[in-house]
């Protein structure tokens, strides 16, 4: 099964990179199969350092912000020498090491073995607005592949789920996605941290 969440990896300057990713996971959560593009920071960091931490979370605002390059700064995380960066506010985390990496194609294939895991807090539960934000965030990272009309139409269909079932965080996150889609259609994919915020 593919589970959408947040992957942290270490940049070459020692800072964390936080990126939404959807690895295929096995039943026991012992292995993760990731397929990041060669252009992604996640791929470059995994290749260089050989490890990363995957997080299961219900914090879709952070996920949406990471997807569109609007994290005000990297989210609070703990750096563990043997595991990597663990996001403080995620529900569960899986520290993993790269066992196989095939980057012959533009879309790479990276197999990781989970070496350590932990639970920080409970998962809220299923919520349609949160899932709508996840779908919207995925659309926002595919603007270079999909026609604008199609993206906007899909966002229009998702919006009622946010209005009917979401809280403030979901409403904010969805609005950020809509604004991003309106303003940046066709522009290159963002990096996950807002460069202005990082510089400031
Ligand atoms: C929920 C979600 C899941 C995603 N899963 C993947 C994935 O499995 N592989 C991938 O290449 N990109 C995936 N993306 C898109 C990346 O997050 C996006 O390209 C991002 O800019 C890569 O960030 P990075 O360069 O910091 O690694 C996903 C996006 C979202 C919102």
PDB file of C-alpha atoms and ligand atoms in Angstrom:
ATOM      1  CA  UNK A   1       0.000   0.000   0.000  1.00  0.00           C
ATOM      2  CA  UNK A   2       1.126   3.562  -0.661  1.00  0.00           C
ATOM      3  CA  UNK A   3       1.007   5.842   2.397  1.00  0.00           C
ATOM      4  CA  UNK A   4       1.316   9.608   1.976  1.00  0.00           C
ATOM      5  CA  UNK A   5       3.444  11.386   4.556  1.00  0.00           C
ATOM      6  CA  UNK A   6       6.529  13.496   5.135  1.00  0.00           C
ATOM      7  CA  UNK A   7      10.106  12.445   4.500  1.00  0.00           C
ATOM      8  CA  UNK A   8      13.020  14.154   6.179  1.00  0.00           C
ATOM      9  CA  UNK A   9      16.534  13.894   4.815  1.00  0.00           C
ATOM     10  CA  UNK A  10      19.741  15.752   5.545  1.00  0.00           C
ATOM     11  CA  UNK A  11      20.932  18.477   3.183  1.00  0.00           C
ATOM     12  CA  UNK A  12      24.644  18.807   2.477  1.00  0.00           C
ATOM     13  CA  UNK A  13      24.799  21.841   4.808  1.00  0.00           C
ATOM     14  CA  UNK A  14      23.420  19.726   7.677  1.00  0.00           C
ATOM     15  CA  UNK A  15      19.899  21.236   7.637  1.00  0.00           C
ATOM     16  CA  UNK A  16      16.758  19.085   7.319  1.00  0.00           C
ATOM     17  CA  UNK A  17      14.834  18.791   4.069  1.00  0.00           C
ATOM     18  CA  UNK A  18      11.121  18.085   4.565  1.00  0.00           C
ATOM     19  CA  UNK A  19       9.192  16.758   1.613  1.00  0.00           C
ATOM     20  CA  UNK A  20       5.811  15.095   1.078  1.00  0.00           C
ATOM     21  CA  UNK A  21       6.374  11.594  -0.270  1.00  0.00           C
ATOM     22  CA  UNK A  22       4.264   8.497  -0.758  1.00  0.00           C
ATOM     23  CA  UNK A  23       6.315   5.335  -0.316  1.00  0.00           C
ATOM     24  CA  UNK A  24       4.938   1.861  -0.831  1.00  0.00           C
ATOM     25  CA  UNK A  25       5.069   0.114   2.556  1.00  0.00           C
ATOM     26  CA  UNK A  26       4.813  -3.551   3.509  1.00  0.00           C
ATOM     27  CA  UNK A  27       2.404  -4.853   6.184  1.00  0.00           C
ATOM     28  CA  UNK A  28       4.966  -4.789   8.982  1.00  0.00           C
ATOM     29  CA  UNK A  29       6.434  -1.413   7.989  1.00  0.00           C
ATOM     30  CA  UNK A  30       9.850  -3.023   7.598  1.00  0.00           C
ATOM     31  CA  UNK A  31      10.536  -1.760   4.091  1.00  0.00           C
ATOM     32  CA  UNK A  32       9.739   1.420   2.158  1.00  0.00           C
ATOM     33  CA  UNK A  33       9.885   1.781  -1.623  1.00  0.00           C
ATOM     34  CA  UNK A  34      10.241   5.373  -2.748  1.00  0.00           C
ATOM     35  CA  UNK A  35      10.124   6.656  -6.322  1.00  0.00           C
ATOM     36  CA  UNK A  36      11.404  10.237  -6.213  1.00  0.00           C
ATOM     37  CA  UNK A  37      12.427  12.073  -9.365  1.00  0.00           C
ATOM     38  CA  UNK A  38      16.136  12.665  -9.959  1.00  0.00           C
ATOM     39  CA  UNK A  39      15.423  16.394  -9.754  1.00  0.00           C
ATOM     40  CA  UNK A  40      14.206  16.144  -6.138  1.00  0.00           C
ATOM     41  CA  UNK A  41      16.268  17.059  -3.095  1.00  0.00           C
ATOM     42  CA  UNK A  42      14.978  13.926  -1.379  1.00  0.00           C
ATOM     43  CA  UNK A  43      16.593  11.724  -4.035  1.00  0.00           C
ATOM     44  CA  UNK A  44      19.897  13.613  -3.883  1.00  0.00           C
ATOM     45  CA  UNK A  45      20.021  13.482  -0.081  1.00  0.00           C
ATOM     46  CA  UNK A  46      19.099   9.794   0.097  1.00  0.00           C
ATOM     47  CA  UNK A  47      21.787   8.986  -2.434  1.00  0.00           C
ATOM     48  CA  UNK A  48      24.410  11.020  -0.576  1.00  0.00           C
ATOM     49  CA  UNK A  49      23.618  10.080   3.038  1.00  0.00           C
ATOM     50  CA  UNK A  50      21.958   6.682   2.579  1.00  0.00           C
ATOM     51  CA  UNK A  51      19.174   7.371   5.046  1.00  0.00           C
ATOM     52  CA  UNK A  52      15.981   9.282   5.837  1.00  0.00           C
ATOM     53  CA  UNK A  53      12.982   9.335   8.165  1.00  0.00           C
ATOM     54  CA  UNK A  54       9.423   8.793   6.923  1.00  0.00           C
ATOM     55  CA  UNK A  55       6.580  10.250   9.024  1.00  0.00           C
ATOM     56  CA  UNK A  56       2.902   9.343   9.258  1.00  0.00           C
ATOM     57  CA  UNK A  57       1.000  12.500  10.098  1.00  0.00           C
ATOM     58  CA  UNK A  58      -2.446  14.093  10.174  1.00  0.00           C
ATOM     59  CA  UNK A  59      -0.901  17.582  10.025  1.00  0.00           C
ATOM     60  CA  UNK A  60      -1.955  18.322   6.466  1.00  0.00           C
ATOM     61  CA  UNK A  61      -1.158  22.024   6.754  1.00  0.00           C
ATOM     62  CA  UNK A  62       2.559  21.214   7.128  1.00  0.00           C
ATOM     63  CA  UNK A  63       2.258  18.692   4.308  1.00  0.00           C
ATOM     64  CA  UNK A  64       0.592  21.276   2.026  1.00  0.00           C
ATOM     65  CA  UNK A  65       3.127  23.957   2.944  1.00  0.00           C
ATOM     66  CA  UNK A  66       6.027  21.608   2.232  1.00  0.00           C
ATOM     67  CA  UNK A  67       4.472  20.692  -1.123  1.00  0.00           C
ATOM     68  CA  UNK A  68       4.278  24.297  -2.304  1.00  0.00           C
ATOM     69  CA  UNK A  69       7.498  25.605  -0.760  1.00  0.00           C
ATOM     70  CA  UNK A  70       5.766  27.609   1.970  1.00  0.00           C
ATOM     71  CA  UNK A  71       7.149  26.174   5.176  1.00  0.00           C
ATOM     72  CA  UNK A  72       7.927  29.306   7.208  1.00  0.00           C
ATOM     73  CA  UNK A  73      11.025  27.473   8.395  1.00  0.00           C
ATOM     74  CA  UNK A  74      11.754  23.774   8.751  1.00  0.00           C
ATOM     75  CA  UNK A  75       9.237  22.372  11.293  1.00  0.00           C
ATOM     76  CA  UNK A  76      10.490  21.583  14.766  1.00  0.00           C
ATOM     77  CA  UNK A  77      12.449  18.390  14.710  1.00  0.00           C
ATOM     78  CA  UNK A  78      14.886  16.430  16.788  1.00  0.00           C
ATOM     79  CA  UNK A  79      18.174  15.404  15.219  1.00  0.00           C
ATOM     80  CA  UNK A  80      19.247  11.948  16.308  1.00  0.00           C
ATOM     81  CA  UNK A  81      22.774  11.017  15.237  1.00  0.00           C
ATOM     82  CA  UNK A  82      21.847   7.430  14.353  1.00  0.00           C
ATOM     83  CA  UNK A  83      18.406   8.025  12.844  1.00  0.00           C
ATOM     84  CA  UNK A  84      18.102  11.474  11.265  1.00  0.00           C
ATOM     85  CA  UNK A  85      15.575  14.280  11.665  1.00  0.00           C
ATOM     86  CA  UNK A  86      12.392  13.353  13.531  1.00  0.00           C
ATOM     87  CA  UNK A  87       9.498  15.795  13.191  1.00  0.00           C
ATOM     88  CA  UNK A  88       8.186  16.605  16.650  1.00  0.00           C
ATOM     89  CA  UNK A  89       4.567  16.985  15.595  1.00  0.00           C
ATOM     90  CA  UNK A  90       4.149  13.900  13.404  1.00  0.00           C
ATOM     91  CA  UNK A  91       2.250  10.858  14.705  1.00  0.00           C
ATOM     92  CA  UNK A  92       4.683   8.050  13.882  1.00  0.00           C
ATOM     93  CA  UNK A  93       8.173   7.914  12.390  1.00  0.00           C
ATOM     94  CA  UNK A  94      10.264   5.319  10.614  1.00  0.00           C
ATOM     95  CA  UNK A  95      14.025   5.835  10.328  1.00  0.00           C
ATOM     96  CA  UNK A  96      15.304   3.911   7.337  1.00  0.00           C
ATOM     97  CA  UNK A  97      18.520   3.160   5.473  1.00  0.00           C
ATOM     98  CA  UNK A  98      18.890   2.832   1.715  1.00  0.00           C
ATOM     99  CA  UNK A  99      19.452  -0.762   0.635  1.00  0.00           C
ATOM    100  CA  UNK A 100      19.061  -0.425  -3.121  1.00  0.00           C
ATOM    101  CA  UNK A 101      18.980   2.623  -5.365  1.00  0.00           C
ATOM    102  CA  UNK A 102      18.297   2.542  -9.073  1.00  0.00           C
ATOM    103  CA  UNK A 103      18.581   5.917 -10.773  1.00  0.00           C
ATOM    104  CA  UNK A 104      18.927   4.815 -14.368  1.00  0.00           C
ATOM    105  CA  UNK A 105      15.571   6.441 -15.144  1.00  0.00           C
ATOM    106  CA  UNK A 106      14.368   9.971 -14.415  1.00  0.00           C
ATOM    107  CA  UNK A 107      11.999   8.516 -11.816  1.00  0.00           C
ATOM    108  CA  UNK A 108      14.289   6.629  -9.457  1.00  0.00           C
ATOM    109  CA  UNK A 109      13.540   3.592  -7.355  1.00  0.00           C
ATOM    110  CA  UNK A 110      14.889   3.512  -3.800  1.00  0.00           C
ATOM    111  CA  UNK A 111      14.398   0.611  -1.388  1.00  0.00           C
ATOM    112  CA  UNK A 112      14.849   1.424   2.280  1.00  0.00           C
ATOM    113  CA  UNK A 113      14.957  -0.818   5.338  1.00  0.00           C
ATOM    114  CA  UNK A 114      13.381   0.502   8.532  1.00  0.00           C
ATOM    115  CA  UNK A 115      15.926   0.397  11.356  1.00  0.00           C
ATOM    116  CA  UNK A 116      14.119   2.306  14.101  1.00  0.00           C
ATOM    117  CA  UNK A 117      10.575   3.532  14.705  1.00  0.00           C
ATOM    118  CA  UNK A 118       8.586   5.531  17.202  1.00  0.00           C
ATOM    119  CA  UNK A 119       5.174   6.947  18.068  1.00  0.00           C
ATOM    120  CA  UNK A 120       4.898  10.564  19.194  1.00  0.00           C
ATOM    121  CA  UNK A 121       1.127  11.009  19.394  1.00  0.00           C
ATOM    122  CA  UNK A 122      -2.144   9.477  18.227  1.00  0.00           C
ATOM    123  CA  UNK A 123      -3.409   9.819  14.668  1.00  0.00           C
ATOM    124  CA  UNK A 124      -6.558  11.977  14.667  1.00  0.00           C
ATOM    125  CA  UNK A 125      -8.607   9.666  12.460  1.00  0.00           C
ATOM    126  CA  UNK A 126     -10.090   9.731   8.976  1.00  0.00           C
ATOM    127  CA  UNK A 127     -11.318  13.135   7.862  1.00  0.00           C
ATOM    128  CA  UNK A 128     -12.484  14.077   4.366  1.00  0.00           C
ATOM    129  CA  UNK A 129     -11.097  17.610   4.534  1.00  0.00           C
ATOM    130  CA  UNK A 130      -7.632  16.306   5.402  1.00  0.00           C
ATOM    131  CA  UNK A 131      -7.775  13.907   2.484  1.00  0.00           C
ATOM    132  CA  UNK A 132      -8.945  16.728   0.213  1.00  0.00           C
ATOM    133  CA  UNK A 133      -5.898  18.773   1.267  1.00  0.00           C
ATOM    134  CA  UNK A 134      -3.610  15.812   0.513  1.00  0.00           C
ATOM    135  CA  UNK A 135      -5.166  15.499  -2.969  1.00  0.00           C
ATOM    136  CA  UNK A 136      -4.889  19.257  -3.507  1.00  0.00           C
ATOM    137  CA  UNK A 137      -1.236  19.214  -2.434  1.00  0.00           C
ATOM    138  CA  UNK A 138      -0.470  16.419  -4.888  1.00  0.00           C
ATOM    139  CA  UNK A 139      -2.151  18.406  -7.674  1.00  0.00           C
ATOM    140  CA  UNK A 140      -0.059  21.444  -6.719  1.00  0.00           C
ATOM    141  CA  UNK A 141       3.144  19.437  -7.245  1.00  0.00           C
ATOM    142  CA  UNK A 142       1.973  18.299 -10.700  1.00  0.00           C
ATOM    143  CA  UNK A 143       1.291  21.657 -12.282  1.00  0.00           C
ATOM    144  CA  UNK A 144       4.022  21.077 -14.836  1.00  0.00           C
ATOM    145  CA  UNK A 145       2.318  17.838 -15.946  1.00  0.00           C
ATOM    146  CA  UNK A 146      -1.417  18.636 -15.895  1.00  0.00           C
ATOM    147  CA  UNK A 147      -3.529  21.205 -17.765  1.00  0.00           C
ATOM    148  CA  UNK A 148      -4.484  24.160 -15.552  1.00  0.00           C
ATOM    149  CA  UNK A 149      -8.229  23.696 -16.263  1.00  0.00           C
ATOM    150  CA  UNK A 150      -8.070  20.149 -15.011  1.00  0.00           C
ATOM    151  CA  UNK A 151      -6.253  21.105 -11.794  1.00  0.00           C
ATOM    152  CA  UNK A 152      -8.690  23.932 -11.069  1.00  0.00           C
ATOM    153  CA  UNK A 153     -11.696  21.702 -11.778  1.00  0.00           C
ATOM    154  CA  UNK A 154     -10.387  19.060  -9.377  1.00  0.00           C
ATOM    155  CA  UNK A 155      -9.793  21.701  -6.694  1.00  0.00           C
ATOM    156  CA  UNK A 156     -13.377  22.967  -7.179  1.00  0.00           C
ATOM    157  CA  UNK A 157     -14.657  19.446  -6.516  1.00  0.00           C
ATOM    158  CA  UNK A 158     -12.493  19.036  -3.403  1.00  0.00           C
ATOM    159  CA  UNK A 159     -13.376  22.411  -1.846  1.00  0.00           C
ATOM    160  CA  UNK A 160     -16.834  21.377  -0.424  1.00  0.00           C
ATOM    161  CA  UNK A 161     -15.167  18.580   1.556  1.00  0.00           C
ATOM    162  CA  UNK A 162     -12.940  21.142   3.253  1.00  0.00           C
ATOM    163  CA  UNK A 163     -15.858  23.502   3.892  1.00  0.00           C
ATOM    164  CA  UNK A 164     -18.101  20.769   5.310  1.00  0.00           C
ATOM    165  CA  UNK A 165     -15.659  18.735   7.374  1.00  0.00           C
ATOM    166  CA  UNK A 166     -12.457  20.719   7.955  1.00  0.00           C
ATOM    167  CA  UNK A 167     -11.104  22.857  10.760  1.00  0.00           C
ATOM    168  CA  UNK A 168      -9.068  26.064  10.561  1.00  0.00           C
ATOM    169  CA  UNK A 169      -5.835  24.311   9.594  1.00  0.00           C
ATOM    170  CA  UNK A 170      -7.468  22.494   6.677  1.00  0.00           C
ATOM    171  CA  UNK A 171      -9.175  25.692   5.481  1.00  0.00           C
ATOM    172  CA  UNK A 172      -5.846  27.586   5.595  1.00  0.00           C
ATOM    173  CA  UNK A 173      -3.985  24.766   3.868  1.00  0.00           C
ATOM    174  CA  UNK A 174      -6.531  24.449   1.064  1.00  0.00           C
ATOM    175  CA  UNK A 175      -6.560  28.202   0.470  1.00  0.00           C
ATOM    176  CA  UNK A 176      -2.754  28.203   0.223  1.00  0.00           C
ATOM    177  CA  UNK A 177      -2.951  25.471  -2.400  1.00  0.00           C
ATOM    178  CA  UNK A 178      -5.608  27.329  -4.403  1.00  0.00           C
ATOM    179  CA  UNK A 179      -3.584  30.562  -4.324  1.00  0.00           C
ATOM    180  CA  UNK A 180      -0.446  28.700  -5.332  1.00  0.00           C
ATOM    181  CA  UNK A 181      -2.176  27.018  -8.280  1.00  0.00           C
ATOM    182  CA  UNK A 182      -3.663  30.325  -9.434  1.00  0.00           C
ATOM    183  CA  UNK A 183      -0.356  32.168  -9.255  1.00  0.00           C
ATOM    184  CA  UNK A 184       2.227  29.633 -10.395  1.00  0.00           C
ATOM    185  CA  UNK A 185       0.769  27.384 -13.028  1.00  0.00           C
ATOM    186  CA  UNK A 186       3.576  25.961 -15.192  1.00  0.00           C
ATOM    187  CA  UNK A 187       6.397  27.281 -12.998  1.00  0.00           C
ATOM    188  CA  UNK A 188       9.083  24.809 -11.878  1.00  0.00           C
ATOM    189  CA  UNK A 189       8.353  22.668  -8.816  1.00  0.00           C
ATOM    190  CA  UNK A 190       9.204  24.491  -5.571  1.00  0.00           C
ATOM    191  CA  UNK A 191      11.697  23.482  -2.942  1.00  0.00           C
ATOM    192  CA  UNK A 192       9.966  22.722   0.330  1.00  0.00           C
ATOM    193  CA  UNK A 193      11.194  25.679   2.394  1.00  0.00           C
ATOM    194  CA  UNK A 194      10.116  29.178   1.450  1.00  0.00           C
ATOM    195  CA  UNK A 195      13.423  30.762   0.316  1.00  0.00           C
ATOM    196  CA  UNK A 196      12.336  34.180   1.586  1.00  0.00           C
ATOM    197  CA  UNK A 197      11.563  32.784   5.033  1.00  0.00           C
ATOM    198  CA  UNK A 198      14.859  30.878   5.110  1.00  0.00           C
ATOM    199  CA  UNK A 199      16.832  33.994   4.159  1.00  0.00           C
ATOM    200  CA  UNK A 200      14.933  36.129   6.641  1.00  0.00           C
TER     201      UNK A 200
HETATM  202  C1  LIG B   1       1.124  13.757  -0.601  1.00  0.00           C
HETATM  203  C2  LIG B   1       2.251  13.865  -1.597  1.00  0.00           C
HETATM  204  C3  LIG B   1       2.959  12.726  -1.965  1.00  0.00           C
HETATM  205  C4  LIG B   1       4.026  12.812  -2.876  1.00  0.00           C
HETATM  206  N1  LIG B   1       4.706  11.682  -3.199  1.00  0.00           N
HETATM  207  C5  LIG B   1       5.746  11.750  -4.067  1.00  0.00           C
HETATM  208  C6  LIG B   1       6.473  10.576  -4.413  1.00  0.00           C
HETATM  209  O1  LIG B   1       6.203   9.480  -3.920  1.00  0.00           O
HETATM  210  N2  LIG B   1       7.503  10.716  -5.297  1.00  0.00           N
HETATM  211  C7  LIG B   1       7.838  11.925  -5.833  1.00  0.00           C
HETATM  212  O2  LIG B   1       8.786  12.004  -6.627  1.00  0.00           O
HETATM  213  N3  LIG B   1       7.165  13.056  -5.512  1.00  0.00           N
HETATM  214  C8  LIG B   1       6.137  12.987  -4.652  1.00  0.00           C
HETATM  215  N4  LIG B   1       5.437  14.127  -4.332  1.00  0.00           N
HETATM  216  C9  LIG B   1       5.874  15.410  -4.899  1.00  0.00           C
HETATM  217  C10 LIG B   1       7.064  15.961  -4.109  1.00  0.00           C
HETATM  218  O3  LIG B   1       6.681  16.224  -2.763  1.00  0.00           O
HETATM  219  C11 LIG B   1       7.522  17.280  -4.742  1.00  0.00           C
HETATM  220  O4  LIG B   1       8.043  17.023  -6.015  1.00  0.00           O
HETATM  221  C12 LIG B   1       8.534  18.006  -3.904  1.00  0.00           C
HETATM  222  O5  LIG B   1       8.768  19.261  -4.487  1.00  0.00           O
HETATM  223  C13 LIG B   1       9.862  17.270  -3.791  1.00  0.00           C
HETATM  224  O6  LIG B   1      10.572  17.944  -2.772  1.00  0.00           O
HETATM  225  P1  LIG B   1      12.137  17.819  -2.582  1.00  0.00           P
HETATM  226  O7  LIG B   1      12.773  18.385  -3.816  1.00  0.00           O
HETATM  227  O8  LIG B   1      12.375  18.659  -1.356  1.00  0.00           O
HETATM  228  O9  LIG B   1      12.461  16.369  -2.372  1.00  0.00           O
HETATM  229  C14 LIG B   1       4.376  14.067  -3.432  1.00  0.00           C
HETATM  230  C15 LIG B   1       3.650  15.211  -3.072  1.00  0.00           C
HETATM  231  C16 LIG B   1       2.591  15.122  -2.168  1.00  0.00           C
HETATM  232  C17 LIG B   1       1.835  16.355  -1.796  1.00  0.00           C
END
